[in-house]
Short mmCIF file of C-alpha atoms and ligand atoms in Angstrom, two decimals:
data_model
loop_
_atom_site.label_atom_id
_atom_site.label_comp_id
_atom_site.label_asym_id
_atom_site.label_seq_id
_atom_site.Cartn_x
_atom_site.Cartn_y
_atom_site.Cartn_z
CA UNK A 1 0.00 0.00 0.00
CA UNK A 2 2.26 2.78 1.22
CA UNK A 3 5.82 2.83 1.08
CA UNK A 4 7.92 3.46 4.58
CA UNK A 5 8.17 7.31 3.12
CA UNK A 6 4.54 7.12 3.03
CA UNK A 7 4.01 7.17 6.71
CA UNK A 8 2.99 10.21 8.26
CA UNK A 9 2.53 9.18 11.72
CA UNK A 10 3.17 6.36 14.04
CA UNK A 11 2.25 5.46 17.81
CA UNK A 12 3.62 3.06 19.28
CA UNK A 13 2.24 1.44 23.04
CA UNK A 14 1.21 5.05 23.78
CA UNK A 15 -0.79 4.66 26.95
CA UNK A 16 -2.15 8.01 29.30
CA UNK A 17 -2.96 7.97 32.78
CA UNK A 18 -4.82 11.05 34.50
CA UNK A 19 -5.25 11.57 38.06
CA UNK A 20 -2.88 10.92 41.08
CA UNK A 21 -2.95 8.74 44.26
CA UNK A 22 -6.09 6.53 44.29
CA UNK A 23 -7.73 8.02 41.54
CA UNK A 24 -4.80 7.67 39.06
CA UNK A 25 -6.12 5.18 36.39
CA UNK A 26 -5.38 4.71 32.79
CA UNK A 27 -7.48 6.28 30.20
CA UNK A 28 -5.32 4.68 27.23
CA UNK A 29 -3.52 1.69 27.27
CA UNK A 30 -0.88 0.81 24.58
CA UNK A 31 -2.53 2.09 21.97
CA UNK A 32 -0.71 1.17 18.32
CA UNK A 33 -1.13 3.17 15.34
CA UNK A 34 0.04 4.76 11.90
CA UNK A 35 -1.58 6.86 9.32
CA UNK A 36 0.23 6.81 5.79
CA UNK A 37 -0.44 9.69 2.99
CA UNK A 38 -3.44 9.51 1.43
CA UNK A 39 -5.49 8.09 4.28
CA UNK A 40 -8.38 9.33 5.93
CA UNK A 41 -8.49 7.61 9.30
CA UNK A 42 -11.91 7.22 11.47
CA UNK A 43 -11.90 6.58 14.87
CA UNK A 44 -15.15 5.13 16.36
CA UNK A 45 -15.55 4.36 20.15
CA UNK A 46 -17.87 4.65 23.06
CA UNK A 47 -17.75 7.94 24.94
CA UNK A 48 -14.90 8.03 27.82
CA UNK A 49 -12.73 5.39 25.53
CA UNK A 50 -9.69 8.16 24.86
CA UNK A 51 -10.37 9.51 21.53
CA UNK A 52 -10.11 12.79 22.46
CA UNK A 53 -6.88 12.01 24.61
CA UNK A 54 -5.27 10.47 21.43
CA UNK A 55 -6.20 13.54 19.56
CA UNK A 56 -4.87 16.17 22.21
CA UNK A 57 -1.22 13.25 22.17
CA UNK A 58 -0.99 13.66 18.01
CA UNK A 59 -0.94 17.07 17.71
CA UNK A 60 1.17 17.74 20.48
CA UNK A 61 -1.23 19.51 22.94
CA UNK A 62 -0.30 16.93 25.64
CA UNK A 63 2.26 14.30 26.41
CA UNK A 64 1.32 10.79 26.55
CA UNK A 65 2.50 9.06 29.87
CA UNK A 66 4.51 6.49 28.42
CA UNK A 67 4.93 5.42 24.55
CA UNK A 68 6.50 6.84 21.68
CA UNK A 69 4.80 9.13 18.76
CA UNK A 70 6.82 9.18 15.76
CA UNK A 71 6.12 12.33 12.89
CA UNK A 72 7.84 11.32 10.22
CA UNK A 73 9.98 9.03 11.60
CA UNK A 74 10.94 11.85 14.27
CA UNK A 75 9.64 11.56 17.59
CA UNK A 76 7.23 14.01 18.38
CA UNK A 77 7.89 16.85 21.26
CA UNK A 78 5.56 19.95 21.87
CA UNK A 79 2.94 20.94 19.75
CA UNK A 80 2.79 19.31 16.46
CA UNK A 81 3.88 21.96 13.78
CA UNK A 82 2.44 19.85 10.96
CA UNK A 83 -1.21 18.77 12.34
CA UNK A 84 -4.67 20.70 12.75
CA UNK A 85 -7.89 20.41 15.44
CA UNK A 86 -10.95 21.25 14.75
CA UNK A 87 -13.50 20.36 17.78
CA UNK A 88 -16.88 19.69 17.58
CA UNK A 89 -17.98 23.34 18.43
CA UNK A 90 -15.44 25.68 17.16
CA UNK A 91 -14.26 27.97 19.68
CA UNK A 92 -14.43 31.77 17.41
CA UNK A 93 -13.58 34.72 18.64
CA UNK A 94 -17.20 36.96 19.31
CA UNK A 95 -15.08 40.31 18.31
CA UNK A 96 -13.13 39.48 15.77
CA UNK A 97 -14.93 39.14 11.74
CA UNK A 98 -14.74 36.16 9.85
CA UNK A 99 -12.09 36.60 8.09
CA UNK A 100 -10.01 37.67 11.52
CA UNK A 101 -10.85 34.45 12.84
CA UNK A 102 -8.82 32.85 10.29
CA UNK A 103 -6.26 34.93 10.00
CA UNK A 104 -5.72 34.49 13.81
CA UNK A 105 -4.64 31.07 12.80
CA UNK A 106 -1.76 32.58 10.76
CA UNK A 107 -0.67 34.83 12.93
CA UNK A 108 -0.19 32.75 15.92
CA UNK A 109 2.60 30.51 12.87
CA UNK A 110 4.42 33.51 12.40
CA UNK A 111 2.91 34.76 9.13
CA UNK A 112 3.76 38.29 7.75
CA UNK A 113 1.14 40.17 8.22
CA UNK A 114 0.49 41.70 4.58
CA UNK A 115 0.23 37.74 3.73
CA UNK A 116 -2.42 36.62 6.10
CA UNK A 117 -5.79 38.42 4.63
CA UNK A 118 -5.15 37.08 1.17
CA UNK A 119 -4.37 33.70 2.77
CA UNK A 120 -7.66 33.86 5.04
CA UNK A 121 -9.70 35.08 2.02
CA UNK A 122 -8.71 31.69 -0.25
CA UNK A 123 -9.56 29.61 2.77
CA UNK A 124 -13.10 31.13 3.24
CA UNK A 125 -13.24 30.85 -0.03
CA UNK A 126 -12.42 26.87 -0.17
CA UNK A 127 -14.65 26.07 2.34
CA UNK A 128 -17.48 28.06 0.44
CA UNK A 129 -17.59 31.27 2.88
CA UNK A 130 -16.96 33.81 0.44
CA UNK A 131 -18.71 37.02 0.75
CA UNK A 132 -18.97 36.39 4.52
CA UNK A 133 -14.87 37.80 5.40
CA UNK A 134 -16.43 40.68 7.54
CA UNK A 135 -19.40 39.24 8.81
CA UNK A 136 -19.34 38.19 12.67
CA UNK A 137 -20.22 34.95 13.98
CA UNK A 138 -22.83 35.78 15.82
CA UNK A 139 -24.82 36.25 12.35
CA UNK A 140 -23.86 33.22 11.22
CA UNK A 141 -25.92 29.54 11.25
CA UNK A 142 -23.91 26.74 13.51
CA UNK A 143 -23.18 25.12 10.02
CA UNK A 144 -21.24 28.30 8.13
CA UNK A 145 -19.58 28.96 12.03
CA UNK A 146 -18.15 25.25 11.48
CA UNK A 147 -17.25 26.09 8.42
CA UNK A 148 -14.90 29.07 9.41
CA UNK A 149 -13.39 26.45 12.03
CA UNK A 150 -12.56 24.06 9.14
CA UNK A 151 -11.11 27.32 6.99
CA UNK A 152 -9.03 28.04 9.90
CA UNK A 153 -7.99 24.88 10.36
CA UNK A 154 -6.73 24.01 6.44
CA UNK A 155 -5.54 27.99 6.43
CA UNK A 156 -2.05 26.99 7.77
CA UNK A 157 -1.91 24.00 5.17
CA UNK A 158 -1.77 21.44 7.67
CA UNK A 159 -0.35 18.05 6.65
CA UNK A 160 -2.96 15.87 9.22
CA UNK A 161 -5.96 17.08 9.94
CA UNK A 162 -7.04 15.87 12.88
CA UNK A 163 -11.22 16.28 13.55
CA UNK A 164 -13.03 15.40 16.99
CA UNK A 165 -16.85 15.05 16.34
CA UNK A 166 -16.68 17.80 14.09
CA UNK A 167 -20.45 17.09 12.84
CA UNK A 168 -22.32 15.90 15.81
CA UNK A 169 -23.22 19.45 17.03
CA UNK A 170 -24.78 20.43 13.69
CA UNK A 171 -28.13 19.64 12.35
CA UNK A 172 -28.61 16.73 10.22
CA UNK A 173 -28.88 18.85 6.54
CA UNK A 174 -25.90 20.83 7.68
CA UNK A 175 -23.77 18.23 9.09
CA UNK A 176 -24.69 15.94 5.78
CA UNK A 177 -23.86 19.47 3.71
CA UNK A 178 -20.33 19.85 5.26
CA UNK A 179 -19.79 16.19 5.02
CA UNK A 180 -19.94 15.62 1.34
CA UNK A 181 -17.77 19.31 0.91
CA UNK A 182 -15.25 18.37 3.13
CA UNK A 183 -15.17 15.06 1.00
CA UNK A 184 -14.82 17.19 -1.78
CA UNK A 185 -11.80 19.10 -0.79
CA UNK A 186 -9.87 15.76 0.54
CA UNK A 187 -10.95 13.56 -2.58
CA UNK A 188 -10.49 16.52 -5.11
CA UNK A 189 -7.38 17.59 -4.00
CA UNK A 190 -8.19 21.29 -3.46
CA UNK A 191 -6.53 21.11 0.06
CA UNK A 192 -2.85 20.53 0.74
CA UNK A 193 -3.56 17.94 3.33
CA UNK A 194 -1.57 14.51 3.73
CA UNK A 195 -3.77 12.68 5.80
CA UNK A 196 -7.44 13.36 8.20
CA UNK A 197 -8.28 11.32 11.12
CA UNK A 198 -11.67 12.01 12.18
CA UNK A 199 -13.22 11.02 15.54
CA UNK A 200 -16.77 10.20 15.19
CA UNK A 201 -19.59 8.10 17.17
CA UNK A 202 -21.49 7.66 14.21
CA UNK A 203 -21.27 4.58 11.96
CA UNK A 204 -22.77 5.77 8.95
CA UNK A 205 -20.48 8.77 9.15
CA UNK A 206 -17.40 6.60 9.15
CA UNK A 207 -18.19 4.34 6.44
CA UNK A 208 -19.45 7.17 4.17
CA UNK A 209 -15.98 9.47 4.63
CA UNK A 210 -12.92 7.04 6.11
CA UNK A 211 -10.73 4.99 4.31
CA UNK A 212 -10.39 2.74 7.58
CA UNK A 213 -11.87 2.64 10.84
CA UNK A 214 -10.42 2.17 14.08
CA UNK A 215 -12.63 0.76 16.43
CA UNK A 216 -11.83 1.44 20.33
CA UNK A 217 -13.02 0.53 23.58
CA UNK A 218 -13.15 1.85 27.14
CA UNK A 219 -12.16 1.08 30.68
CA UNK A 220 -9.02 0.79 29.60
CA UNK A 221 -9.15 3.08 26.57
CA UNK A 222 -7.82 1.22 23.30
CA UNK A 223 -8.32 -0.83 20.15
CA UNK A 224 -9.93 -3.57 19.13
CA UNK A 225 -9.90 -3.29 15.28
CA UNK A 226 -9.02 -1.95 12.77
CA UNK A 227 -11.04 -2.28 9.63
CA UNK A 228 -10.86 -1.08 6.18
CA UNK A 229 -13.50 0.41 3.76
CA UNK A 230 -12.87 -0.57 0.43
CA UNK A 231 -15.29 1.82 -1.37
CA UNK A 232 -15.22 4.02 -4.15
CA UNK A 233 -16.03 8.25 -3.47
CA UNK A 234 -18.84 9.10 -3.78
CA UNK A 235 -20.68 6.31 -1.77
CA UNK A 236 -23.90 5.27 -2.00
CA UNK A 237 -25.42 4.42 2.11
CA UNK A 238 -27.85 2.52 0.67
CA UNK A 239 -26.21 0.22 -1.89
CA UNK A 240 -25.25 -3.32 -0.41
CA UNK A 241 -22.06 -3.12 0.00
CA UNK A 242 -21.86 -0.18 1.84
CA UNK A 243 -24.60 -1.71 4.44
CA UNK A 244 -22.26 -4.75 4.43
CA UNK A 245 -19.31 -2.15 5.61
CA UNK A 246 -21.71 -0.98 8.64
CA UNK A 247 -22.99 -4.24 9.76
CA UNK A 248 -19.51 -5.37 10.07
CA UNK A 249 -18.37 -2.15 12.12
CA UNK A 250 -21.58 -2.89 14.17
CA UNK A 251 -20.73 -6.36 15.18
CA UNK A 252 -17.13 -5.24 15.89
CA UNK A 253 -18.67 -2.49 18.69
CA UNK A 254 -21.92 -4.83 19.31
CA UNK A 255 -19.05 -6.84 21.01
CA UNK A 256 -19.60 -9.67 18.28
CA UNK A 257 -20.65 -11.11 21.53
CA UNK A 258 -24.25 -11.85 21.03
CA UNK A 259 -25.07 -15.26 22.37
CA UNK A 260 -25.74 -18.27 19.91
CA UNK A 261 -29.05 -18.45 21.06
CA UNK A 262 -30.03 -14.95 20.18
CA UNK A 263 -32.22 -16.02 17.03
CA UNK A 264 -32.66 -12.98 15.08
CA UNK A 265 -35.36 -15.22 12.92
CA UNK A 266 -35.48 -15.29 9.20
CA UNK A 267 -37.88 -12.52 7.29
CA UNK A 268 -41.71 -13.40 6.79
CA UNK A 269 -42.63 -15.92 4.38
CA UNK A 270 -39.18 -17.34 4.64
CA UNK A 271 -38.73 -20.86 5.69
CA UNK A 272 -37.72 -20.59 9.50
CA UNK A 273 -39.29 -18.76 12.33
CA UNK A 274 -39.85 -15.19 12.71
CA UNK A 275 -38.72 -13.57 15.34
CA UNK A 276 -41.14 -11.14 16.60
CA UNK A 277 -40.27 -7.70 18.23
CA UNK A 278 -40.73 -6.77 21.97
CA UNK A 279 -43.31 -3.96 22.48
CA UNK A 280 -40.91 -1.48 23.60
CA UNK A 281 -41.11 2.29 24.29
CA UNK A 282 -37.96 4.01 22.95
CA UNK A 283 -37.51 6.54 26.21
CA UNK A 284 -37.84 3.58 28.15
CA UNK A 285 -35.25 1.75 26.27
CA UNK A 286 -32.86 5.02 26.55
CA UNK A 287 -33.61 5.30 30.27
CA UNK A 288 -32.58 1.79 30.69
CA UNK A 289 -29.29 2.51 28.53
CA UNK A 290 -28.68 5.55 29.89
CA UNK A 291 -28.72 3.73 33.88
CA UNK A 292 -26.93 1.01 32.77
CA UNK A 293 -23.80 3.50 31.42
CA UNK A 294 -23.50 5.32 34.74
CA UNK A 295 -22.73 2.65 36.68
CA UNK A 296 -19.33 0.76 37.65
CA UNK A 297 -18.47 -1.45 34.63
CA UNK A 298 -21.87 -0.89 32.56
CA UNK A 299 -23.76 -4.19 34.49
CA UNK A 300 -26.41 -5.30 36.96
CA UNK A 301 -28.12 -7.73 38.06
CA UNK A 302 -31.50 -8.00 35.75
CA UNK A 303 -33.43 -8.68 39.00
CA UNK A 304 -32.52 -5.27 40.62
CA UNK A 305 -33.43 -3.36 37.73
CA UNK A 306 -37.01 -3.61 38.33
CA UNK A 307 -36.59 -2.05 41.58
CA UNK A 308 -34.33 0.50 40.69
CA UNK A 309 -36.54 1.71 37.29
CA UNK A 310 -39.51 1.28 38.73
CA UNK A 311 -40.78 -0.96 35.99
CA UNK A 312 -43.45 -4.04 36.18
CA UNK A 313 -41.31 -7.18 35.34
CA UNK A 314 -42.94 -7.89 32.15
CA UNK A 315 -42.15 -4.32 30.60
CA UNK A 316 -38.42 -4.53 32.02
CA UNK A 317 -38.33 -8.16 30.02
CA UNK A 318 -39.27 -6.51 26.81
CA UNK A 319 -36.59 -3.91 27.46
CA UNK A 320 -33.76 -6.23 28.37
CA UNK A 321 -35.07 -8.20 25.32
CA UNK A 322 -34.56 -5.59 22.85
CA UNK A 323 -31.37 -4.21 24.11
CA UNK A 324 -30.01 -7.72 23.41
CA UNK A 325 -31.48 -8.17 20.01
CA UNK A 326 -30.55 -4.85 18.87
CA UNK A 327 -26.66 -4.97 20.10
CA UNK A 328 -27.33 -2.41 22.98
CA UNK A 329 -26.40 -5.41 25.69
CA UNK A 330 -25.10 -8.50 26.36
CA UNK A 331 -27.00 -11.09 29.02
CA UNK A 332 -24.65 -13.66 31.15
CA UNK A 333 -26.27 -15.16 34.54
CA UNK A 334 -28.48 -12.63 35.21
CA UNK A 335 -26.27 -10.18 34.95
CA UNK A 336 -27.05 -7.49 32.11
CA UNK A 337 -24.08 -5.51 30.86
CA UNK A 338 -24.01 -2.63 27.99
CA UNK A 339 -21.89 -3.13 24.95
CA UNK A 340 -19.90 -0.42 23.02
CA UNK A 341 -22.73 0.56 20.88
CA UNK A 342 -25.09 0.70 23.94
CA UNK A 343 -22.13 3.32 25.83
CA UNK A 344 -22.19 5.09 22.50
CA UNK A 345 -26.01 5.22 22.09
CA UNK A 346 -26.51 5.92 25.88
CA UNK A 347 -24.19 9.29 25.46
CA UNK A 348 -24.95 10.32 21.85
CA UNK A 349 -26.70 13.48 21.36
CA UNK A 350 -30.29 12.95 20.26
CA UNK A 351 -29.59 13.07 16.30
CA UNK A 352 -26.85 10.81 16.61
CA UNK A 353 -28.97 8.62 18.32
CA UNK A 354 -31.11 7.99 15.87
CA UNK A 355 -28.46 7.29 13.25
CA UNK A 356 -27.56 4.02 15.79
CA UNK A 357 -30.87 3.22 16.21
CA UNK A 358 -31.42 2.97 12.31
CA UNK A 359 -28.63 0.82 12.54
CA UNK A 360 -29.11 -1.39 14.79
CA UNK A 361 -32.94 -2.08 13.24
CA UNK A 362 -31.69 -2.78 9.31
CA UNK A 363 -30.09 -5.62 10.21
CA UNK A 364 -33.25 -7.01 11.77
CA UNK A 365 -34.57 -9.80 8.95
CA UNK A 366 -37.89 -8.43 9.82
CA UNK A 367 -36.96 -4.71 9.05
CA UNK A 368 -34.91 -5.70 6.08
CA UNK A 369 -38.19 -7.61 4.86
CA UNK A 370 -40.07 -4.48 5.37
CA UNK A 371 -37.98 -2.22 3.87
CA UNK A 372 -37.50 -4.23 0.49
CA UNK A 373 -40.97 -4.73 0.18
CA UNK A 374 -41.32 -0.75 0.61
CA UNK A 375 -38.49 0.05 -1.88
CA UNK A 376 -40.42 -2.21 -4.26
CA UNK A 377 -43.62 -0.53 -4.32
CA UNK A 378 -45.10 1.96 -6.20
CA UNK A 379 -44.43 5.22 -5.02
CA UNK A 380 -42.36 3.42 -2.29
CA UNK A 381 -45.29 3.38 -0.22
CA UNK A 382 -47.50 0.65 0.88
CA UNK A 383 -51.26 0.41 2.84
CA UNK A 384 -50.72 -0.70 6.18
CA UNK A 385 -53.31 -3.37 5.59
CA UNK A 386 -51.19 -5.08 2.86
CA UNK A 387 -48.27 -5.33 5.33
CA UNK A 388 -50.52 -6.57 8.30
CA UNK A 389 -52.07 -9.25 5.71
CA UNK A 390 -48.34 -10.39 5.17
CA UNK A 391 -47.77 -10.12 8.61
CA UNK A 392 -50.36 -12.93 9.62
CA UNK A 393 -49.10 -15.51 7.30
CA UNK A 394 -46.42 -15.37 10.25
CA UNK A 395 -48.45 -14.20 13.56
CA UNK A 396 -52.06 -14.60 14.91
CA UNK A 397 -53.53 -11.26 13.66
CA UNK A 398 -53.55 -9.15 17.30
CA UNK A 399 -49.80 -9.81 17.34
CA UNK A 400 -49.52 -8.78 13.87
CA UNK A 401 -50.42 -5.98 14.24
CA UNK A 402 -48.49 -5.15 17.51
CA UNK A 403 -45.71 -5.93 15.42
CA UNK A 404 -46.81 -3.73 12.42
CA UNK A 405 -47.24 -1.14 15.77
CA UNK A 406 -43.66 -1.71 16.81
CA UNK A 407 -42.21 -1.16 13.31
CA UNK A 408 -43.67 1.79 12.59
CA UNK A 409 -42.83 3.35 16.22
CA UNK A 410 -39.24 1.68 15.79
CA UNK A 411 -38.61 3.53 11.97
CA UNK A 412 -40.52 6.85 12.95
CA UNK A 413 -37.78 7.33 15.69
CA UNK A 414 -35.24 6.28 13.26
CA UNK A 415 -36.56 8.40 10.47
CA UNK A 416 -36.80 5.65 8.44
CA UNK A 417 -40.29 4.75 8.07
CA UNK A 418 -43.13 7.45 8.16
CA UNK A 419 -46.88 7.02 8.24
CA UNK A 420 -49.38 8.94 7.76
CA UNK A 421 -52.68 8.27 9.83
CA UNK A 422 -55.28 9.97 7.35
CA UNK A 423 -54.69 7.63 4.11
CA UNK A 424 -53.21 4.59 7.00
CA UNK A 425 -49.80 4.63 4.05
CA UNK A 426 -46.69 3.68 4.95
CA UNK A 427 -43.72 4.47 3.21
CA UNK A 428 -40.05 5.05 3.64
CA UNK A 429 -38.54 8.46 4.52
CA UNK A 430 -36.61 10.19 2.18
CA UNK A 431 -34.82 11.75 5.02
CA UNK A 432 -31.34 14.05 4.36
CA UNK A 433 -29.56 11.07 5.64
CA UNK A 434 -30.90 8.53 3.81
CA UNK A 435 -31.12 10.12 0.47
CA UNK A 436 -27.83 9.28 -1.47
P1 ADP B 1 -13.52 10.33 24.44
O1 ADP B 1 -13.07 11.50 23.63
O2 ADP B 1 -13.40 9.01 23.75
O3 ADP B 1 -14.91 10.51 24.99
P2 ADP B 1 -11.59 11.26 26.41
O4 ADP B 1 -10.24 11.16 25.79
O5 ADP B 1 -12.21 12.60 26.48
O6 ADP B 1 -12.54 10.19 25.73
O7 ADP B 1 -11.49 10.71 27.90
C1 ADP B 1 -11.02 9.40 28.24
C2 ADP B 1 -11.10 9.24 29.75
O8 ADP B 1 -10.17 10.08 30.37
C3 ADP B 1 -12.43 9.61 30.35
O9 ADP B 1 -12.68 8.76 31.43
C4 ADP B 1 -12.24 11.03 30.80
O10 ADP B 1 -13.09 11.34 31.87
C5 ADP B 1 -10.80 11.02 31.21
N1 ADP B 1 -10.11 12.31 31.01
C6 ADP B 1 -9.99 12.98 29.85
N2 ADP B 1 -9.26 14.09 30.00
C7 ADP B 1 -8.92 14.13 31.30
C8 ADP B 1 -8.13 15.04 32.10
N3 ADP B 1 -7.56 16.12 31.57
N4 ADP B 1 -7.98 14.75 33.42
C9 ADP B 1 -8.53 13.66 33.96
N5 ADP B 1 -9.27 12.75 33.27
C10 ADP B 1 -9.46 12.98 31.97
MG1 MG B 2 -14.11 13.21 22.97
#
């Protein structure tokens, strides 16, 4: 692939411990890694699993505790002349314009001034800011505001680009907007840059920009794969092969875990059983994530939960059902404990949420059944009676229709699926996220 001159950057059994005394513990633990030219790294992870820390160790804004960081074959001390952050809100400067803001960038290198504002000006102009150089930030949308943090992060020509979440605090359209132009830059060569490596919580999002993904875990921080996405710009989320991509990334952060005896069924009208859905509320199903990732080691015993979520047992059932079936958790003698995709679910922002959740549910034989016959269809759309008729082929009709229920509840959330009460259609959402 790429030649020993190729490498950019190397870590080697970096590890990082914070705190001191009894609370000293390691965040990162031997942590192995290069990026060569050309590559656009992802790294995916539950929240607290050091991806930040790794970023902050690269570019130089902190030393690891033990390990070695090569640049070039040179190890690495102080801030890393050659590499670029851009967080996931981009701290601007109120006071300053636009076009300051980036310039700032320059200044703090060293650049003549008389240089900087033509500089700046090709930057905005890159990104697709131009006529906005004197305009503050205040009267700009969160999307153009990220955009000035990506202009004055290329600016200074870095040769790694390093990004932390830089998408999860936008709205979906923007985020999916700056996406595909960022791709644009890297894949069209219109920036400088050797090499990205993106942090990101978001499956989709990896598959659709990286070139690899590195998949890390937490408590202690490090990783457990690496895997490579051998697809051609621009890529299609819906085509097979990308969907083959995710499910793989999935299973490597569902834990690849899931017991032998978790039947996910076969699809309706398929020889084999179908595996029907637990009636599940979604906020319930959060809740239960959401308890499960604050405390000590992400497990309990299934028998307290009741107690402690004040649930009936036969609801909590359902809820420890589905978080097994979808990936969220793992069950062992009693004992219910969260995966990486339930940490990463059970700290996601709302939006990103529903990205895993769509996820997790497409790989459901049901879902995928569903969702083909959909696609099929005139119009894409289908009456809910047709799908119920299917349905109780499989079930007894009440429990076809609590399925039919539970799918439609399930893809609303996911903004896969919508429905519309007055004509009782059902068809699939031609959401901003789902539409290339
Ligand atoms: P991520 O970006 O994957 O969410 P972080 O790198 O931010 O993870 O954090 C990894 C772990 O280290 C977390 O448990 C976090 O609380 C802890 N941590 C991060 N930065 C510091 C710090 N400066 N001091 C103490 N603990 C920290
Ligand atoms: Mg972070």
């Amino acid at each position: 692939m790429m030649g020993e001159n190729g490498v950019l950057l190397q870590l080697k059994r970096v590890s990082q411990q914070y705190g001191s005394g009894e609370r000293r513990f390691t965040a990162v633990e031997d942590v192995n890694l290069t990026l060569g030219e050309g590559e656009f790294v992802a790294l995916l992870g539950p929240s607290g699993c050091g991806k930040s820390t790794l970023l902050r160790i690269i570019t130089g804004l902190q030393a690891a505790t033990s390990g070695e960081i090569l640049y070039r074959q040179r190890p690495l001390r102080g801030v890393n002349p050659y590499a670029t952050i851009v967080f996931q809100t981009f701290a601007l400067f109120p006071w300053l314009t636009v076009l300051e803001n980036v310039a700032i960038a320059l200044k703090v290198k060293g650049v003549p001034a008389d240089l900087r504002a033509t500089r700046a000006i090709d930057a905005l102009d890159r990104v697709g800011l131009d006529g906005f150089e004197n305009a503050y930030p205040r009267e700009l949308s969160g999307g153009m505001r990220q955009k000035v943090g990506f202009a004055r992060a290329i600016v200074t020509e870095p040769e790694l680009l390093c990004l932390d979440e830089p998408f999860s605090a936008l709205d979906v359209l923007s985020a999916e907007t700056l996406r595909g132009e960022l791709l644009e830059l890297w894949t069209g060569g219109q920036i400088p840059t050797k090499a990205i490596l993106m942090v990101s919580h978001n499956i989709e999002e990896a598959v659709f920009m990286a070139d690899r993904i590195v998949v890390m875990d937490k408590n202690p921080g490090r990783i457990i794969a690496n895997l490579p996405v051998n697809l051609p710009h621009p890529r299609q989320r819906k085509a097979v092969e990308f969907q083959n991509v995710v499910d793989q990334v999935y299973a490597t952060l569902a834990g690849q875990t899931q017991p032998e005896y978790l039947e996910l069924g076969t699809a309706p009208g398929e020889p084999g059983r179908t595996r029907r859905l637990p009636q599940v509320a979604i906020p319930d199903l959060a809740a239960l994530l959401e308890y499960l990732s604050d405390l000590p080691g992400n497990r309990t015993d299934i028998y307290r939960l009741a107690d402690e979520l004040n649930l009936n047992s036969d609801t909590l059932l359902s809820l420890v059902e589905t978080a097994e079936l979808l990936g969220f958790a793992t069950i062992a003698r009693g004992d219910i404990t969260l995966t990486s995709l339930g940490e990463t679910f059970a700290e996601a922002s709302i939006l990103a949420r529903k990205e895993i959740f769509a996820t997790c549910i497409r790989r459901l034989p049901i879902f995928k059944w569903l969702l083909a016959m959909l696609r099929a269809a005139e119009r894409r759309q289908l009456d809910w009676n047709v799908v119920q008729t299917a349905l109780e082929l499989e079930f007894p009709p009440q429990e076809a229709e609590a399925q039919m229920d539970t799918m439609v509840n399930w893809g609303r959330y996911a903004e896969i699926l919508a429905y519309n009460d007055d004509n009782t259609m059902l068809y699939l959402e031609s959401g901003a996220t789902s539409s290339n």
